[in-house]
Amino acid sequence: MFDYETIRVIWWVFIGVVGIAFALTEGFDFGVSTLLPFIGKTDVERRVIINTVGATWEGNQVWLVLLGGAIFAIWPAVYATLFSGLYVAMLLVLFALFFRPAGFDYRSKLDNPGWRNAWDWALFLGGTLPPVLIGVLVGNLILGLPFHLDQDLRTFYDGSFWALLSPFALLCGVTGLLLTTFHGALFLKWRSEDVIHDRAVLAVEFLGPVLVAALSAVMLWVFVGIDRPEITQMAGTEAPSNPMHKTVIGDGAGWIAHFMQYPWMWLAPMAGLGGFAMAWWMGKGESRMGAFLFSCVGVTGTALSVGFALFPFLLISSTDPNSSLTLWDASSSYSTMVLAFWITVIFLPIVLLYTRFVYRIIWGSVTEAAVLKDSHTLY
Amino acid sequence: MFGDDIVMLSRMQFGLTALYHFLFVPLTLGMTFILGIMESVYVMTGKEVYKDMTKFWGKLFGINFAMGVTTGLTLEFQFGTNWAYYSHYVGDIFGPLLAAEGWMAFFLESTFVGLFFFGWDKLSKTQHLVVTWLLAVGTSLSALWILIANGWMQYPVGAEFNYETLRMEMTSFADVFFNPVAQVKFVHTVAAGYVTGSMFVLGISSWYLLNKRDIGFARRSFSIASAFGLASILSVIVLGDESGYTEGETQKVKLAAIEAEWETEPAPAGFTLFGLPDQENQETRYAIKIPYVLGLIATRSISEEVKGLKDLRAESKQRIKNGMLAYADLQKLRTGDTSDSVKQNFAVRKADLGYGLLLKKYTENVVDADAAMIEKAADDTLPKVAPLFWTFRIMVACGFTMLFIFVMSFYYCATRVADQKRWLMRMAVWCIPLPWIAAETGWFVAEVGRQPWTISGILPTHLSVSSLSADQLWFSIGGFVLFYTVLLIIEMYLMIKYVRIGPSSLHTGRYCFEQTAAAH
């Protein structure tokens, strides 16, 4: 029904969709957790904030689990190289995520203020460290990672954790945190009233311009300051997946030339910057849903910019460019991709449908009165 | 090719984190069904007490569920972080199963769990009941996909090695899905989960009854747990997964090790009830045998024989030699000699390639292995017998003790005298840990019994690891020990606190502490 090349491109799109869904949904969950100790001054205020995401954060986090699972299934070599190479960074993300389920579920199960305050900071860490680390990770995807493959296709990492923290990658980490916090502030603004609503507007007002500036700086840096590798020879887009059958030079025509080759790709960075700018403009005023939707455009544009910039690379090797992994030579077999395609085509709409149902049921502003009324059942 | 310490540390970390994860999974599996049953009774009878039961046991379920989510994420990460070569080598088969679990099951349970807790006033009775059942179905479906993945590691069907991509690739999804080992494993494991939930509810309800508090609430919980528990424990025992142990070489080795059966016995084999396995001399001393029983359990027939370890080792040795030839063919293919004769030879021999890879532990080049190395590799195919022999018996003993408890509870419930049997209720309280002991020992048997393989007969454990340093592994193990210990203390503290408060924690005004408070 498809040829191998087509299904490889389809899956590049699908994994992009899952990644964007993760950034959009868990993005605001993270952001709300980051803002929690600052916007919530009293226990009830903090419970209001927690309960704006309390009923749905768990479903949102499945996008992350699925992103991992999909990469495992579709690009096994990428999964192997990324997770083992960035061992310490990945474990730090994991450890930070540990704080979330227990933080949400256990925090309000005891009345002790010390206990509750400790969990608030745990939730803060659980919502703040992952976007920083994922930002650093994305920065390193653009810079390239120091790894090589041997003749058995075993992957070896040639760098250290500290080497990941280059100035560019750190800027990406800060940008990642700004992005989730801004996105989360708009979500919180939408789902709260009175004092929390007002403080969320203040956060939006302050974070918007900083985010746009940081994102612009990242883009500028990429276009003028970083080399883009280029494939000079490869086995073909239909060939069996073996990353060792190509030649890659470390310093190609550059990122601008790559975007010029497919000018429609410029829409992505424009949507990223434009989306956030509009979200800021509307968000500091009355708009709730509109501002949040523009923030979604911003998140999507930003994520697409990364994907488009790297295409057809998935993981660039900075020390052995020939070992770089691309969607043409690091994918799983044709039949596995087709199988996974059908599973996705059937279940993606079902998942979206019931997720929408759940959001419709729980939707509405969370207020202090509601938290006090259901004090023993709410988070 | 890697230091033994890297392999040992990686195994230790995975084993510890997986066993830890499985402290929470079985309770989740069981509790969701029990919640579904309780709420169904509520919707059918309209009696408020069943709603309270759903909410209270739901609270305890929630404390447990949070830990299940936390520790499950670890396992998904670890395939990539710690078992990178494994991920590359079998990602084509293993990955889609995990992805399917995400799409079909994990989304379902995680999306509806929020509505279960927060949807009581926002949904109609029936709608909420449907949500609870979707949660239950989601958790069991989740187990289905994970156990198909695990079943494939025990008995890898529907896949073959591709020399162009240097990895295993799926050839038949139907074979992978309907893998007989996976199917029995699924039934056995989810039923064990249902037993865990039942034992938990039964034990805690007994404690309330012994203390003469919240009698109506506790008695109803007790009867639901005894009925559901009896059905579940019967499924676990009758559909025990020994029946899957006749498929595939490694499963046979596992079975022989569990039975400490060194020599092949004429059919039908006897079951060794007790004995002292002696690995060095390859014999089991002081064995007490029950005739016929093993043959019946394992082969479901009286005419098929159960192979002994010595014969299985001889078979493995032959496959190792054949695997060396397969590896030589692969070398030729890899260096560009893709003539038809090489391809044909490889196609015939590649089923034994994994056995050839066992030699990588002793010589990087495989093909130059000497006789002594082959003997060592053949020894490696036999797991340590005594730990398997004993853990299996602990699991079975736990199972039969629980069978006794559930039979008696069910019988006394049916005859309406359960309240008077204080010995039984005391026993139920003390036996709360049994399902966990059984589950953990069961996994120990299944996974340690598979060694030296991660994928039976395909990929040896020592080749599956990531290229890491011992420092990195100590960092992660240290982190897990720290976080998991703290989280376990917190979880147990909350669980015990809420068990002690009991249904009074719902603040309905109907339960014991609230009434004493009102009386004062």
XYZ file of C-alpha atoms in Angstrom, chain A:
379
model
C 0.000 0.000 0.000
C 2.885 2.383 0.758
C 6.458 2.155 -0.315
C 9.201 2.144 2.329
C 10.106 5.792 1.659
C 6.513 6.977 2.164
C 5.958 5.105 5.393
C 9.247 6.473 6.713
C 8.045 10.012 6.047
C 4.605 9.276 7.502
C 6.219 8.086 10.696
C 8.448 11.128 10.867
C 5.197 13.121 10.811
C 3.471 10.887 13.381
C 6.310 11.081 15.862
C 6.249 14.820 15.348
C 2.536 14.820 16.154
C 3.083 12.834 19.346
C 5.964 15.102 20.352
C 3.894 18.221 19.735
C 0.950 16.767 21.662
C 3.345 16.133 24.549
C 4.726 19.676 24.408
C 1.238 21.202 24.211
C -0.359 19.243 27.043
C 2.383 18.347 29.469
C 3.864 21.734 28.587
C 1.164 23.571 30.491
C 1.211 20.972 33.283
C 4.911 21.662 33.733
C 4.364 25.406 33.557
C 1.606 25.370 36.154
C 3.865 23.373 38.502
C 6.696 25.860 38.000
C 4.403 28.761 38.871
C 2.774 26.947 41.808
C 4.895 28.193 44.741
C 5.037 31.748 43.388
C 1.456 32.392 42.315
C -0.078 30.468 45.224
C 0.588 32.204 48.523
C -1.789 30.284 50.776
C -2.635 26.604 50.990
C -6.058 27.066 49.400
C -4.595 29.130 46.556
C -2.062 26.414 45.881
C -4.759 23.766 45.893
C -6.689 25.790 43.332
C -3.614 25.890 41.111
C -2.932 22.169 41.504
C -6.523 21.287 40.725
C -6.525 23.191 37.437
C -4.385 20.326 36.119
C -5.114 17.678 38.773
C -7.691 15.643 36.909
C -5.881 15.540 33.585
C -2.111 15.662 34.118
C -1.905 11.873 34.209
C -3.420 11.441 30.773
C -1.187 14.211 29.429
C 1.934 12.470 30.646
C 1.064 9.438 28.531
C 2.108 11.495 25.487
C 5.637 11.374 26.888
C 5.414 7.630 27.497
C 4.064 7.176 23.994
C 6.773 9.377 22.513
C 9.350 7.074 24.098
C 7.477 3.974 22.955
C 7.050 5.261 19.397
C 10.728 6.134 19.058
C 11.608 2.671 20.420
C 9.328 1.050 17.849
C 10.064 3.225 14.826
C 13.660 4.395 15.310
C 15.208 1.762 17.618
C 18.733 3.002 16.972
C 17.747 6.542 17.956
C 16.143 5.271 21.145
C 19.243 3.241 21.985
C 21.726 6.024 21.228
C 19.830 8.909 22.772
C 18.888 7.225 26.040
C 22.179 5.448 26.694
C 24.360 8.300 25.425
C 22.632 10.942 27.521
C 22.487 8.519 30.447
C 22.852 10.963 33.313
C 20.621 13.616 31.717
C 17.873 11.076 31.009
C 17.984 9.765 34.564
C 17.765 13.301 35.920
C 14.613 13.842 33.833
C 13.250 10.564 35.193
C 14.082 11.385 38.808
C 12.452 14.794 38.436
C 9.320 13.163 37.027
C 9.156 10.954 40.150
C 7.987 13.985 42.101
C 4.838 14.415 40.050
C 2.514 11.452 40.726
C 3.276 11.444 44.446
C 3.229 15.236 44.575
C -0.251 15.481 43.105
C -1.745 12.539 44.941
C -0.080 12.730 48.361
C 0.177 16.464 48.993
C -3.311 17.107 50.318
C -3.709 13.750 52.055
C -2.191 15.189 55.248
C -3.014 18.518 56.911
C 0.512 19.251 58.059
C 1.674 22.583 56.491
C 5.338 21.489 56.371
C 4.377 18.356 54.471
C 2.266 20.321 51.997
C 4.916 22.959 51.467
C 7.569 20.302 50.832
C 5.389 18.671 48.187
C 4.727 22.046 46.545
C 8.446 22.449 46.040
C 8.717 18.865 44.869
C 6.025 19.606 42.284
C 7.946 22.734 41.338
C 11.089 20.677 40.708
C 9.132 18.007 38.855
C 7.680 20.644 36.531
C 10.818 22.754 36.148
C 13.756 20.384 35.682
C 12.278 18.375 32.782
C 11.664 21.375 30.455
C 15.151 22.732 31.213
C 16.772 19.364 30.518
C 14.629 18.723 27.437
C 15.623 22.193 26.182
C 19.289 21.341 26.712
C 18.681 18.070 24.891
C 17.110 19.823 21.894
C 20.036 22.221 21.809
C 22.392 19.268 21.634
C 20.349 17.661 18.859
C 21.150 20.739 16.790
C 24.795 20.855 17.835
C 25.184 17.111 17.278
C 26.071 14.498 19.885
C 29.472 12.828 20.265
C 28.702 9.202 19.410
C 29.758 6.510 16.979
C 28.537 3.070 15.933
C 30.739 0.002 15.558
C 30.385 -2.720 12.928
C 27.738 -4.547 15.029
C 25.782 -1.249 15.150
C 26.484 -0.999 18.845
C 26.378 2.617 19.937
C 29.183 4.298 21.891
C 28.992 7.708 23.476
C 32.212 9.706 23.478
C 31.276 12.681 25.659
C 30.283 13.459 29.238
C 27.228 14.937 30.942
C 28.972 18.238 31.614
C 29.894 18.637 27.945
C 26.151 18.867 27.197
C 25.984 22.163 29.048
C 27.473 24.393 26.340
C 26.357 28.049 26.255
C 24.053 27.398 23.296
C 22.462 24.352 24.928
C 21.989 26.263 28.174
C 20.216 29.023 26.277
C 17.958 26.326 24.810
C 17.330 25.004 28.319
C 16.280 28.447 29.546
C 14.084 28.857 26.482
C 12.443 25.502 27.167
C 11.579 26.579 30.694
C 10.279 29.969 29.535
C 8.135 28.240 26.963
C 6.413 25.859 29.399
C 6.033 28.542 32.058
C 4.464 31.026 29.633
C 2.199 28.321 28.218
C 1.261 27.243 31.747
C 0.555 30.821 32.845
C -1.931 31.214 29.995
C -3.584 27.931 30.922
C -3.813 28.944 34.566
C -5.220 32.304 33.577
C -7.906 30.555 31.566
C -8.961 28.213 34.380
C -8.853 30.513 37.432
C -10.551 33.594 38.865
C -9.719 36.558 41.067
C -6.325 36.771 42.675
C -4.769 33.735 40.964
C -6.118 34.865 37.627
C -4.594 38.318 38.146
C -1.213 36.924 39.144
C -1.229 34.627 36.107
C -1.822 37.692 33.896
C 1.190 39.357 35.489
C 3.288 36.288 34.718
C 2.093 36.306 31.116
C 2.884 39.987 30.781
C 6.422 39.502 32.065
C 7.290 36.144 30.436
C 6.009 36.855 26.906
C 8.689 39.296 25.765
C 11.471 37.317 27.480
C 10.373 34.142 25.733
C 10.190 35.804 22.302
C 13.630 37.345 22.843
C 15.167 34.033 23.970
C 13.614 32.131 21.081
C 14.846 34.734 18.581
C 18.329 34.511 20.059
C 18.319 30.704 19.691
C 17.235 30.974 16.050
C 19.803 33.613 15.252
C 22.523 31.564 16.892
C 21.571 28.495 14.858
C 21.538 30.386 11.562
C 24.865 32.142 11.966
C 26.865 30.259 14.580
C 26.442 26.507 14.087
C 27.554 24.191 11.281
C 25.012 21.984 9.602
C 26.234 18.579 8.395
C 25.185 17.263 5.025
C 24.773 13.835 3.471
C 26.940 13.554 0.391
C 26.215 9.920 -0.447
C 23.762 7.341 0.901
C 22.214 3.965 0.133
C 18.822 5.420 -0.797
C 15.490 6.188 0.828
C 14.182 2.661 0.227
C 17.253 0.757 1.431
C 17.314 -1.501 4.499
C 18.072 0.467 7.657
C 21.797 0.481 8.215
C 23.295 3.824 9.254
C 26.823 2.812 8.241
C 26.153 2.994 4.503
C 26.428 6.721 3.970
C 28.926 9.555 3.875
C 28.282 12.727 5.805
C 30.383 15.876 5.930
C 30.347 17.873 9.142
C 30.178 21.304 7.543
C 27.578 21.606 4.783
C 25.810 24.512 3.125
C 24.278 25.628 6.411
C 20.868 26.028 8.031
C 19.713 29.012 5.983
C 20.501 27.221 2.737
C 18.586 24.187 4.059
C 15.501 26.314 4.768
C 15.895 28.088 1.392
C 15.773 24.723 -0.303
C 12.237 24.237 1.094
C 10.995 27.823 1.584
C 7.670 26.691 3.115
C 9.695 25.556 6.116
C 10.082 29.209 7.090
C 6.461 29.084 8.223
C 7.508 27.092 11.282
C 9.850 29.601 12.955
C 7.458 32.385 11.956
C 4.564 30.561 13.618
C 6.738 29.972 16.676
C 7.657 33.604 17.196
C 4.386 35.027 15.885
C 2.267 32.658 17.964
C 3.957 33.594 21.215
C 3.899 37.304 20.375
C 0.166 37.179 19.697
C -0.420 35.059 22.805
C 1.359 37.697 24.856
C -0.513 40.561 23.252
C -3.898 38.957 23.846
C -2.962 37.302 27.143
C -2.149 40.491 28.978
C -5.646 41.672 28.105
C -8.971 39.917 28.616
C -8.555 36.975 26.280
C -8.478 33.498 27.833
C -8.991 30.837 25.194
C -7.696 32.909 22.265
C -4.420 33.724 23.969
C -3.912 30.093 24.978
C -4.591 28.896 21.437
C -1.989 31.308 20.070
C 0.447 29.938 22.606
C -0.340 26.492 21.171
C 0.546 27.841 17.725
C 3.816 29.094 19.205
C 4.667 25.726 20.780
C 3.801 23.871 17.575
C 5.823 26.259 15.427
C 8.826 25.946 17.718
C 8.694 22.147 17.699
C 8.276 22.036 13.918
C 11.233 24.383 13.482
C 13.475 21.864 15.213
C 12.133 18.951 13.170
C 12.366 20.818 9.858
C 15.867 22.091 10.619
C 17.185 18.601 11.322
C 15.381 16.813 8.462
C 16.395 14.222 7.310
C 18.654 13.835 10.338
C 17.333 12.427 13.604
C 20.580 12.381 15.552
C 23.673 14.119 14.260
C 27.013 12.732 15.355
C 29.542 15.472 15.998
C 32.518 13.122 16.311
C 31.768 10.635 13.531
C 29.335 12.272 11.070
C 28.940 9.027 9.102
C 27.352 7.439 12.173
C 24.591 10.075 12.192
C 21.108 8.602 12.196
C 18.544 9.694 9.598
C 14.947 8.745 9.003
C 16.112 6.813 5.911
C 18.591 4.546 7.670
C 17.579 4.276 11.334
C 13.970 3.170 11.000
C 12.457 -0.203 11.867
C 11.436 -2.696 9.196
C 8.767 -1.943 6.626
C 6.210 -4.368 8.077
C 6.665 -3.098 11.633
C 6.136 0.469 10.464
C 2.975 -0.479 8.602
C 1.667 -2.389 11.614
C 2.353 0.562 13.909
C 0.751 2.854 11.324
C -2.557 0.998 11.518
C -2.518 0.867 15.300
C -1.997 4.624 15.339
C -4.603 5.395 12.694
C -7.192 3.457 14.672
C -6.310 4.541 18.191
C -5.213 8.156 17.818
C -8.767 9.371 17.028
C -10.232 7.242 19.825
C -7.767 8.661 22.333
C -8.456 12.214 21.191
C -12.188 11.608 21.429
C -12.230 10.401 25.007
C -9.623 12.931 26.088
C -11.943 15.626 24.760
C -14.820 14.050 26.672
C -12.852 14.105 29.926
C -11.816 17.732 29.454
C -15.418 18.709 28.730
C -16.615 17.077 31.934
C -14.052 18.697 34.208
C -13.835 22.041 32.397
C -14.572 25.354 34.116
C -12.753 27.660 36.481
C -11.409 26.139 39.681
C -12.285 28.383 42.623
C -11.360 28.547 46.283
C -14.967 27.839 47.225
C -14.945 24.619 45.177
C -11.696 23.455 46.779
C -13.042 24.098 50.279
C -16.304 22.315 49.505
C -14.618 19.123 48.283
C -11.664 19.434 50.598
C -11.467 15.676 51.222
C -11.640 14.475 47.642
C -9.700 17.073 45.646
C -5.915 17.221 45.389
